[in-house]
mmCIF file of C-alpha atoms and ligand atoms in Angstrom:
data_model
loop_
_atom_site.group_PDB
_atom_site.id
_atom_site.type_symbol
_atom_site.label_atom_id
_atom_site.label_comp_id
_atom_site.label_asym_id
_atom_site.label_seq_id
_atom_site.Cartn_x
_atom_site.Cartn_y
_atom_site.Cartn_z
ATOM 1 C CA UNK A 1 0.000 0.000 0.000
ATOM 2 C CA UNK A 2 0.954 3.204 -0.728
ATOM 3 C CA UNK A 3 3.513 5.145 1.871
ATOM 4 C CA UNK A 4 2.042 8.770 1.445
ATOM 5 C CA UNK A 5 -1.342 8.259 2.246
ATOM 6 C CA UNK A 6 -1.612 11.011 4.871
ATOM 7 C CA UNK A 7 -4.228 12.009 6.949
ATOM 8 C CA UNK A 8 -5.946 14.798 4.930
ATOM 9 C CA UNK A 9 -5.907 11.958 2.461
ATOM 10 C CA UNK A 10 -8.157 10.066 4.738
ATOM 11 C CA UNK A 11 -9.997 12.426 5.739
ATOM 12 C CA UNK A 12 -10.911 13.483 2.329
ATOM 13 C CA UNK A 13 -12.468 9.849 1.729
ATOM 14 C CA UNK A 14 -14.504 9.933 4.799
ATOM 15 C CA UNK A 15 -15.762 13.269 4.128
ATOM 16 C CA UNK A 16 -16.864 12.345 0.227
ATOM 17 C CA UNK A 17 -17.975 8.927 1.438
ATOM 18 C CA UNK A 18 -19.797 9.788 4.111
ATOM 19 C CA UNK A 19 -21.052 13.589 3.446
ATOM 20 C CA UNK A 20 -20.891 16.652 1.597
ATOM 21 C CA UNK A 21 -18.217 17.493 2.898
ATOM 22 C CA UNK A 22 -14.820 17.980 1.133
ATOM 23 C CA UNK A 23 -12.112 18.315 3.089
ATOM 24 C CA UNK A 24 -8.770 18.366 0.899
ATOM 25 C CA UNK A 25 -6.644 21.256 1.688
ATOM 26 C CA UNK A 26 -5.216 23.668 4.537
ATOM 27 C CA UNK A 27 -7.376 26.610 3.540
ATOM 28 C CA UNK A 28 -10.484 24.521 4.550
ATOM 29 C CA UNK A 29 -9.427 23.837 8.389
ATOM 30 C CA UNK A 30 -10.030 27.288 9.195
ATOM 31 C CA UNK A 31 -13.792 27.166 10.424
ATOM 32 C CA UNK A 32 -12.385 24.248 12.556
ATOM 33 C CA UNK A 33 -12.647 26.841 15.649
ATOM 34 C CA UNK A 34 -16.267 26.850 15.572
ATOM 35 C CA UNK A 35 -17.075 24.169 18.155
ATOM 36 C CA UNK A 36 -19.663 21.777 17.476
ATOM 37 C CA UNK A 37 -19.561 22.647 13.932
ATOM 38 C CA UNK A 38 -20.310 19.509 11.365
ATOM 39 C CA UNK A 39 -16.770 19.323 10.163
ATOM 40 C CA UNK A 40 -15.319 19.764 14.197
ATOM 41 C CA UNK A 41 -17.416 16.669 14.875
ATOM 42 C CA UNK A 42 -16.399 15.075 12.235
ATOM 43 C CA UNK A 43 -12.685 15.744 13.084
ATOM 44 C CA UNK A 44 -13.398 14.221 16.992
ATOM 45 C CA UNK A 45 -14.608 11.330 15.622
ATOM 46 C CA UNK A 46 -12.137 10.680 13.283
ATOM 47 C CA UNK A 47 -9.363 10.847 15.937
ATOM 48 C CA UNK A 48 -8.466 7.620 16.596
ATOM 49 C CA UNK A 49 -9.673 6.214 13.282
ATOM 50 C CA UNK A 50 -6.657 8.676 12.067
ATOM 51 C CA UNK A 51 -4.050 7.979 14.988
ATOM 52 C CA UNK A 52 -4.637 4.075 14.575
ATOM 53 C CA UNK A 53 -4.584 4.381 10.506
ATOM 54 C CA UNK A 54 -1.499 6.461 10.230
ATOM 55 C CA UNK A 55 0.627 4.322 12.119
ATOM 56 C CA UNK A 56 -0.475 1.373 10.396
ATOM 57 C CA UNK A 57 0.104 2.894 7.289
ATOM 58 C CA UNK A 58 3.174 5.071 7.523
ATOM 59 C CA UNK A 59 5.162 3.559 10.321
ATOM 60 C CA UNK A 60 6.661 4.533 13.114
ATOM 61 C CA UNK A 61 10.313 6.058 12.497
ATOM 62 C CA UNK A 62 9.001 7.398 8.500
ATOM 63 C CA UNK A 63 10.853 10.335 8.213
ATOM 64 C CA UNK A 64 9.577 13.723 7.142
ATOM 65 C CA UNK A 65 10.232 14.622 3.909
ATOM 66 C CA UNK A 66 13.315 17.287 4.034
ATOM 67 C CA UNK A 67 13.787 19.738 1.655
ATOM 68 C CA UNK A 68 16.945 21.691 -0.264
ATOM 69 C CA UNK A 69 18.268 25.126 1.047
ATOM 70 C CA UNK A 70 16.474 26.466 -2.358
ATOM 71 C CA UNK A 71 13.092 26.359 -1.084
ATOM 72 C CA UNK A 72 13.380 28.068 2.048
ATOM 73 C CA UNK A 73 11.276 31.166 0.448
ATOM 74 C CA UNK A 74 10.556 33.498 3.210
ATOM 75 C CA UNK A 75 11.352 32.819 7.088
ATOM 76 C CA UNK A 76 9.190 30.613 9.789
ATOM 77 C CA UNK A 77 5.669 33.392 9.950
ATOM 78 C CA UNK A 78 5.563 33.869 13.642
ATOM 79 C CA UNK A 79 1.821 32.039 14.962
ATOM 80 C CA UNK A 80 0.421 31.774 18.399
ATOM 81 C CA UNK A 81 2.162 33.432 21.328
ATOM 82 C CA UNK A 82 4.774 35.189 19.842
ATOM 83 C CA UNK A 83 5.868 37.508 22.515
ATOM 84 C CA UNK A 84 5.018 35.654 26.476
ATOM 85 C CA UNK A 85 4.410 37.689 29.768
ATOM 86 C CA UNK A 86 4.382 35.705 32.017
ATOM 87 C CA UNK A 87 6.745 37.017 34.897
ATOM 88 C CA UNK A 88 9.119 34.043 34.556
ATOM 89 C CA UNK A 89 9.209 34.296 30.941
ATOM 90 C CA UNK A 90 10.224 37.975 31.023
ATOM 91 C CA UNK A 91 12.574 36.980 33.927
ATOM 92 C CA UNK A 92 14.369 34.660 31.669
ATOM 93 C CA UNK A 93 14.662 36.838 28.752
ATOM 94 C CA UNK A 94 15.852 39.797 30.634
ATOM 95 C CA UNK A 95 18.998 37.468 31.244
ATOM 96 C CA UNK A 96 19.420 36.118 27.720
ATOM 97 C CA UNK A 97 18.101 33.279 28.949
ATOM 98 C CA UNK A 98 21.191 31.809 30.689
ATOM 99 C CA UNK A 99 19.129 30.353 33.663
ATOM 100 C CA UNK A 100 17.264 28.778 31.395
ATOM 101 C CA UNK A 101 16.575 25.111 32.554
ATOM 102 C CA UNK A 102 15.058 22.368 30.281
ATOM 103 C CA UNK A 103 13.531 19.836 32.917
ATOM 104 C CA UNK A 104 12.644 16.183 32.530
ATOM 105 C CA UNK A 105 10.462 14.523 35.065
ATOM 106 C CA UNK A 106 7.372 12.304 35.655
ATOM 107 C CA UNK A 107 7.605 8.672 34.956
ATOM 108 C CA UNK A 108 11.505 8.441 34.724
ATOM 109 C CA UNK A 109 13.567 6.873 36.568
ATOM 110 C CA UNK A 110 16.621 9.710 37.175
ATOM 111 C CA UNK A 111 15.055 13.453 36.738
ATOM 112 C CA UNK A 112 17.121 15.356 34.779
ATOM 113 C CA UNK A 113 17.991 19.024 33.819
ATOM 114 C CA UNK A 114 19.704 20.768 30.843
ATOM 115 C CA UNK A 115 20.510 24.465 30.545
ATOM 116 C CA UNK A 116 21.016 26.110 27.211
ATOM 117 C CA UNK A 117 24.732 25.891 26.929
ATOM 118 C CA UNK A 118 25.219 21.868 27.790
ATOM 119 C CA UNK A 119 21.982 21.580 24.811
ATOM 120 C CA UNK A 120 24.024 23.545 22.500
ATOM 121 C CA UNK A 121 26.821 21.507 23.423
ATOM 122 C CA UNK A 122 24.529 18.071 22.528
ATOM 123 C CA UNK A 123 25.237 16.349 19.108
ATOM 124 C CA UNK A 124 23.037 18.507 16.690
ATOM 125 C CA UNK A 125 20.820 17.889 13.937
ATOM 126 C CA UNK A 126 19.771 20.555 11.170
ATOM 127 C CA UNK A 127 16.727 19.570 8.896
ATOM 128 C CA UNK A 128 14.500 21.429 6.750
ATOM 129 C CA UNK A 129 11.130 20.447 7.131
ATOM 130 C CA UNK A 130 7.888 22.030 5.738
ATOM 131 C CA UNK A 131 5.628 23.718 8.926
ATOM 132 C CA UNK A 132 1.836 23.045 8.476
ATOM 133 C CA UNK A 133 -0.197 24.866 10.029
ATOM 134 C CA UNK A 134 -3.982 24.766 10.580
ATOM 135 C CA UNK A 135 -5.150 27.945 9.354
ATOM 136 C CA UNK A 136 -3.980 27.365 6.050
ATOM 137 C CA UNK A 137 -0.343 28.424 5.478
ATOM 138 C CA UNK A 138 2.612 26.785 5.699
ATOM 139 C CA UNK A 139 6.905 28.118 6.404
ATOM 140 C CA UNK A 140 9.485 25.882 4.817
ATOM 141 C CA UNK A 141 12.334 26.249 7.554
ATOM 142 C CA UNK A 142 16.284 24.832 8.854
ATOM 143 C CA UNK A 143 15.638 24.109 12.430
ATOM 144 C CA UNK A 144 18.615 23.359 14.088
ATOM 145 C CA UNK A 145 18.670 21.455 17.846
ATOM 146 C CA UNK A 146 19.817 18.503 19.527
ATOM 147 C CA UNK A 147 17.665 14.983 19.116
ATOM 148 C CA UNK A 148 14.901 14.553 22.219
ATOM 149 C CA UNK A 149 15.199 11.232 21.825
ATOM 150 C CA UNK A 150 19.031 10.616 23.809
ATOM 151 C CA UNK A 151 17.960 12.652 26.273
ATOM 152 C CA UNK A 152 14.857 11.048 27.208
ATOM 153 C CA UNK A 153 17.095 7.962 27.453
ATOM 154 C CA UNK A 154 19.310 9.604 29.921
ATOM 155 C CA UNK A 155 16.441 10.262 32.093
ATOM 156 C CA UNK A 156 15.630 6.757 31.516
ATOM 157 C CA UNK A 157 11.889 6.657 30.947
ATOM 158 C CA UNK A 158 9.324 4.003 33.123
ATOM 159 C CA UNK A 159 8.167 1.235 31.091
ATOM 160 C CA UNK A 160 4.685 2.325 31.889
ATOM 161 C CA UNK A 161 5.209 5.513 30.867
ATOM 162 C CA UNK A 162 2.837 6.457 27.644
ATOM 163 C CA UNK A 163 3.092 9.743 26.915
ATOM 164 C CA UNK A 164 5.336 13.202 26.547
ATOM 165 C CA UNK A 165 3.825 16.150 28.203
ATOM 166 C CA UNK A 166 5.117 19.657 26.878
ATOM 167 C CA UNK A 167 4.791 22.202 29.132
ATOM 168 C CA UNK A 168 5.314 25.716 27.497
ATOM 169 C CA UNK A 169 5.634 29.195 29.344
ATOM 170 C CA UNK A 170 3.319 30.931 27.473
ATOM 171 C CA UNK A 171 -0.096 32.566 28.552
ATOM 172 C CA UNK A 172 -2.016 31.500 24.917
ATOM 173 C CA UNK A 173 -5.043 32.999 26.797
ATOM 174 C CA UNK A 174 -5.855 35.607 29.498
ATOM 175 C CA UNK A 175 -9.205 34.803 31.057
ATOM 176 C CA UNK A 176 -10.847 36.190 34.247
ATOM 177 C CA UNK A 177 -9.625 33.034 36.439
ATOM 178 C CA UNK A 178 -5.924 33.269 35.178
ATOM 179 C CA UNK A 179 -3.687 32.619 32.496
ATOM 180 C CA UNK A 180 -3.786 29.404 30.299
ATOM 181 C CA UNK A 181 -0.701 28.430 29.511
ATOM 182 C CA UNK A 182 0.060 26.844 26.873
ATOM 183 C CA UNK A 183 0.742 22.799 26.117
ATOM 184 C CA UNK A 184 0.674 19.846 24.120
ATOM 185 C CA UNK A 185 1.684 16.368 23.820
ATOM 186 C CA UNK A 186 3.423 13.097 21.901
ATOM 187 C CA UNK A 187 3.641 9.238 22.015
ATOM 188 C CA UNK A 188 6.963 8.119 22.718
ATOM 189 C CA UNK A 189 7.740 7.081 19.401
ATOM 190 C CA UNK A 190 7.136 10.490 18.047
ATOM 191 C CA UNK A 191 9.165 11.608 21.346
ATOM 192 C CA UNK A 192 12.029 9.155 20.297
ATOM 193 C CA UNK A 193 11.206 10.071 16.211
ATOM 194 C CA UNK A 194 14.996 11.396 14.531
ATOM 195 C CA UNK A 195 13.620 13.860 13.533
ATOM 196 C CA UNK A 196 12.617 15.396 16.675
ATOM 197 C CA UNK A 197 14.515 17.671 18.161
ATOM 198 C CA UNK A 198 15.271 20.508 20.830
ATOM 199 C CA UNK A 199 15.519 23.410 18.187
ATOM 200 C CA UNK A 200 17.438 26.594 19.393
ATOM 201 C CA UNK A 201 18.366 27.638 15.598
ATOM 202 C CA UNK A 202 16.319 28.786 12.776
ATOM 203 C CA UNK A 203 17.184 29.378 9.343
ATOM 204 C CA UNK A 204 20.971 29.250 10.897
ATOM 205 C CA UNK A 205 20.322 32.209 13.213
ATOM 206 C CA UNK A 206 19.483 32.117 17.213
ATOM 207 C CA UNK A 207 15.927 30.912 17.485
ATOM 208 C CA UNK A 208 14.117 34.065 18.274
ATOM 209 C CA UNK A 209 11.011 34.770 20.765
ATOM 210 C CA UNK A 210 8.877 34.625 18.123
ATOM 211 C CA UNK A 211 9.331 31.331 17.098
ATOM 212 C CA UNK A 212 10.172 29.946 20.650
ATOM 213 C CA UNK A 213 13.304 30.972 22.576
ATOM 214 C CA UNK A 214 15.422 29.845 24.055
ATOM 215 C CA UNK A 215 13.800 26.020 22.664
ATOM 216 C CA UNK A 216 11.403 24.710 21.027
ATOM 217 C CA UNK A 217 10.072 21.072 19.805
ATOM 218 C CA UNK A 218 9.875 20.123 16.523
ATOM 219 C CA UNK A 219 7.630 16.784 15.771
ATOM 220 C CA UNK A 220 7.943 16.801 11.998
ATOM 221 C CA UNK A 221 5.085 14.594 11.067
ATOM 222 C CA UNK A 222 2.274 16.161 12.862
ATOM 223 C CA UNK A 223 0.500 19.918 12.362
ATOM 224 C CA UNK A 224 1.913 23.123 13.642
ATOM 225 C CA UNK A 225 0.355 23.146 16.955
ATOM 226 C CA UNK A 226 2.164 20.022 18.237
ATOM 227 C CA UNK A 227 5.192 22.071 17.658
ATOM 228 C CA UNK A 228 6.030 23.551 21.605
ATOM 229 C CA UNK A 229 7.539 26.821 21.621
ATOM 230 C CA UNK A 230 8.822 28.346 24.938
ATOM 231 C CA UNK A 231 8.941 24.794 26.205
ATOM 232 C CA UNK A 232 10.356 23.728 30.233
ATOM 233 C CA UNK A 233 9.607 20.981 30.790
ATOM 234 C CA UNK A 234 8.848 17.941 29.597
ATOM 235 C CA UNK A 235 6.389 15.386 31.855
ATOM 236 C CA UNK A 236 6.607 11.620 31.298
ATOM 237 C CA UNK A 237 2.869 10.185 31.904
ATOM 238 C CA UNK A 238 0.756 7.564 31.651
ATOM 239 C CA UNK A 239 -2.669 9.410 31.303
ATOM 240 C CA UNK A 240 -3.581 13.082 30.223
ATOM 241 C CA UNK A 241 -6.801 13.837 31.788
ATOM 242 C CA UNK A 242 -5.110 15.740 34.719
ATOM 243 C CA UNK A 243 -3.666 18.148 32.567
ATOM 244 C CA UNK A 244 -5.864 21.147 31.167
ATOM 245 C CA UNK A 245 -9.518 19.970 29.804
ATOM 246 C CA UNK A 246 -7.552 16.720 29.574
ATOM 247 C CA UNK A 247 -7.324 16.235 25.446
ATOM 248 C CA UNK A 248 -3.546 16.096 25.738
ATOM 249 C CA UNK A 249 -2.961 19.738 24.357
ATOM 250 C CA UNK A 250 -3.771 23.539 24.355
ATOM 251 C CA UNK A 251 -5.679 23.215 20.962
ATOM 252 C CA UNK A 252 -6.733 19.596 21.679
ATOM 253 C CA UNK A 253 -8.767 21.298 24.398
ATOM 254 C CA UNK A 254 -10.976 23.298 21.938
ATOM 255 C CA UNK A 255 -11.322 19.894 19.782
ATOM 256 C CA UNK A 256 -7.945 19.661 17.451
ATOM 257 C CA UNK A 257 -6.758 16.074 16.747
ATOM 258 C CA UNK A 258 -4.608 14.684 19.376
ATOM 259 C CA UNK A 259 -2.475 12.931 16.712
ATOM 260 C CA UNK A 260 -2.224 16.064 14.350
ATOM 261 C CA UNK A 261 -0.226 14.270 11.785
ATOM 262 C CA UNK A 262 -0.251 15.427 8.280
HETATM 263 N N1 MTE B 1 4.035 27.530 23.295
HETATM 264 C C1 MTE B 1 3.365 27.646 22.147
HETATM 265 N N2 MTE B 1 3.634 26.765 21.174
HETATM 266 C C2 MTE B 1 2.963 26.856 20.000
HETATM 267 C C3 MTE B 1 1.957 27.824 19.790
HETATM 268 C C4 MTE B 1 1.710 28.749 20.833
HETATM 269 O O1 MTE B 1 0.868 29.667 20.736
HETATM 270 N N3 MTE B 1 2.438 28.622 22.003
HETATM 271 N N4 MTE B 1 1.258 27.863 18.598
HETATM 272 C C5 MTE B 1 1.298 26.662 17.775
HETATM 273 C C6 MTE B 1 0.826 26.848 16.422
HETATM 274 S S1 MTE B 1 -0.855 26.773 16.136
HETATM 275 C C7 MTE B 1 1.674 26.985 15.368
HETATM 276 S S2 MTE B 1 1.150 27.062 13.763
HETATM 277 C C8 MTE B 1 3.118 27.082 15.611
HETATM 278 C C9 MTE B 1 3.664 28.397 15.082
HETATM 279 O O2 MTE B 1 5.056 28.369 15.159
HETATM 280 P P1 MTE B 1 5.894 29.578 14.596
HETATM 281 O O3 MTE B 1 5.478 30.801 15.375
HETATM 282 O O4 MTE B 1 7.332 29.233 14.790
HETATM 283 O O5 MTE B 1 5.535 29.696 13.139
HETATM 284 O O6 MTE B 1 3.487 26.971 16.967
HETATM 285 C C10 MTE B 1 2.707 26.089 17.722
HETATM 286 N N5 MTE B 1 3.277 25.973 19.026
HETATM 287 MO MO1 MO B 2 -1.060 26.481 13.896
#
C-alpha cells in the first residue's frame, strides 16, 4: 500500500464517502474553531480512526520529507504566542536566557535538567522540514537542535510511561480566572522520532522569541500546533486527563486532533 497516504488523504475519503463534505486542503481547516460545527465533529470522531490508521500505514520512524536550502522562500511566519508575559518568561529573557533550565520529570527513573549551553553543546541535527499549520499556510524552515530522543534515554523513561507532556511558558489565553498556559503532547515514538529535536536555531540564526526561545520542539510529522515553543519541561505520563480539559494539548482542548499528523 501506498507510503504517502496522509491524513488529509483520509480524511478526504470519509468526508466524500460519508457527506458533503470535502475536506482536501489547509485553507479549509479554518472554520475548525467553531465548536460543534459539522466538520469539528467530524474531526473528533475521526481521531483515533486517524491515529490508529497512520501508524499502520506510515510507520513509526518514516521520516519527514526534508527539503533543499532552495526552497526556504521566506522565514518561519511567527503564529500563536509570539511575545510571552508571564513574569518568569520575562525573567528569563531579561537574562538572555542563561538560567534557562530544560527539565525532565514524571515517569523516569533519574530526573534530569539541561541548561542552554550543555543543549548547544549536545550532538546537533539541522533539517528542513515544511511547517503546516492549521489555518492554512505553511513556512518551509532549517531548524537546528539537539535529538529529544538521547535525552529522554538519559532520564531513563518508566516502562509504563505512555506519553510526553510539553509544558510551554506561554499565557495562549488571558481569562478572568488566570492565564492558560500553553501545552501539548506526543507518544513516545514520536518523542524518540529522529527527527525530533530541541531546536534553538532557525534558518541558521538564534531561534528568536517569536518562534520559541530559548527552545522549542519540533515533531515533523504532525501539524503546527504540536510544535512547543517556549517549552520547560517535559512530563513523562501515563494518562492526560489531569492536565488542562484533559485532550492532551492547548488546541486539543478546543477539539484539534490529538495525533495532528499530516
Ligand atoms: N508555546 C506555544 N507553542 C505553540 C503555539 C503557541 O501559541 N504557544 N502555537 C502553535 C501553532 S498553532 C503553530 S502554527 C506554531 C507556530 O510556530 P511559529 O510561530 O514558529 O511559526 O506553533 C505552535 N506551538
Ligand atoms: Mo497552527
Amino acid at each position: 500500500m501506498s507510503r504517502i497516504i496522509t491524513r488529509r488523504g483520509l480524511l478526504g475519503l470519509g468526508a466524500a464517502a460519508g457527506s458533503s463534505l470535502i475536506l482536501s486542503g489547509c485553507d479549509q481547516f479554518d472554520f475548525l474553531g467553531q465548536r460543534g460545527g459539522a466538520a469539528r465533529t467530524f474531526l473528533e470522531q475521526a481521531n483515533v480512526m486517524t491515529y490508529k490508521a497512520q501508524r499502520l500505514l506510515i510507520g513509526e520512524q518514516t521520516l519527514a520529507r526534508e527539503y533543499a536550502p532552495s526552497e526556504i522562500r521566506q522565514g518561519q511566519r511567527p503564529n500563536g504566542s509570539t511575545d510571552p508575559t508571564t513574569p518568569e518568561y520575562l525573567a528569563l529573557k531579561a537574562n538572555n536566557f542563561a538560567d534557562y533550565k530544560l527539565t525532565v520529570t514524571g515517569m523516569v527513573e533519574q530526573e534530569v535538567s539541561f541548561s542552554l549551553d550543555e543543549l548547544r553543546n549536545m550532538p546537533a541535527r539541522s533539517q528542513i522540514t515544511r511547517h503546516d499549520c492549521v489555518e492554512g499556510w505553511s513556512c518551509i524552515a532549517k531548524w537546528t537542535g539537539t535529538p529529544l530522543g538521547p535525552i529522554l534515554d538519559m532520564a531513563k523513561v518508566k516502562p509504563q510511561a505512555r506519553f510526553a507532556v510539553y509544558h510551554c511558558y506561554d499565557n495562549i489565553e488571558k481569562t478572568l480566572s488566570g492565564d492558560i498556559i500553553y501545552y501539548t503532547s506526543s507518544d513516545l515514538i514520536d518523542a524518540h522520532h529522529p527527527q525530533s529535536i530541541l531546536s534553538y536555531g532557525l534558518n541558521d540564526q538564534v531561534l528568536p522569541v517569536s518562534n520559541g526561545a530559548p527552545i522549542r520542539l519540533r515533531i515533523e510529522r504532525a501539524l503546527g500546533y504540536k510544535q512547543p515553543k517556549f517549552l520547560h519541561t517535559i512530563e513523562l505520563v501515563d494518562d492526560l486527563s489531569p492536565f488542562g480539559k484533559g485532550k492532551g494539548g492547548y488546541w486539543e482542548d478546543t477539539g484539534y486532533d490529538w495525533y495532528g499528523g499530516i
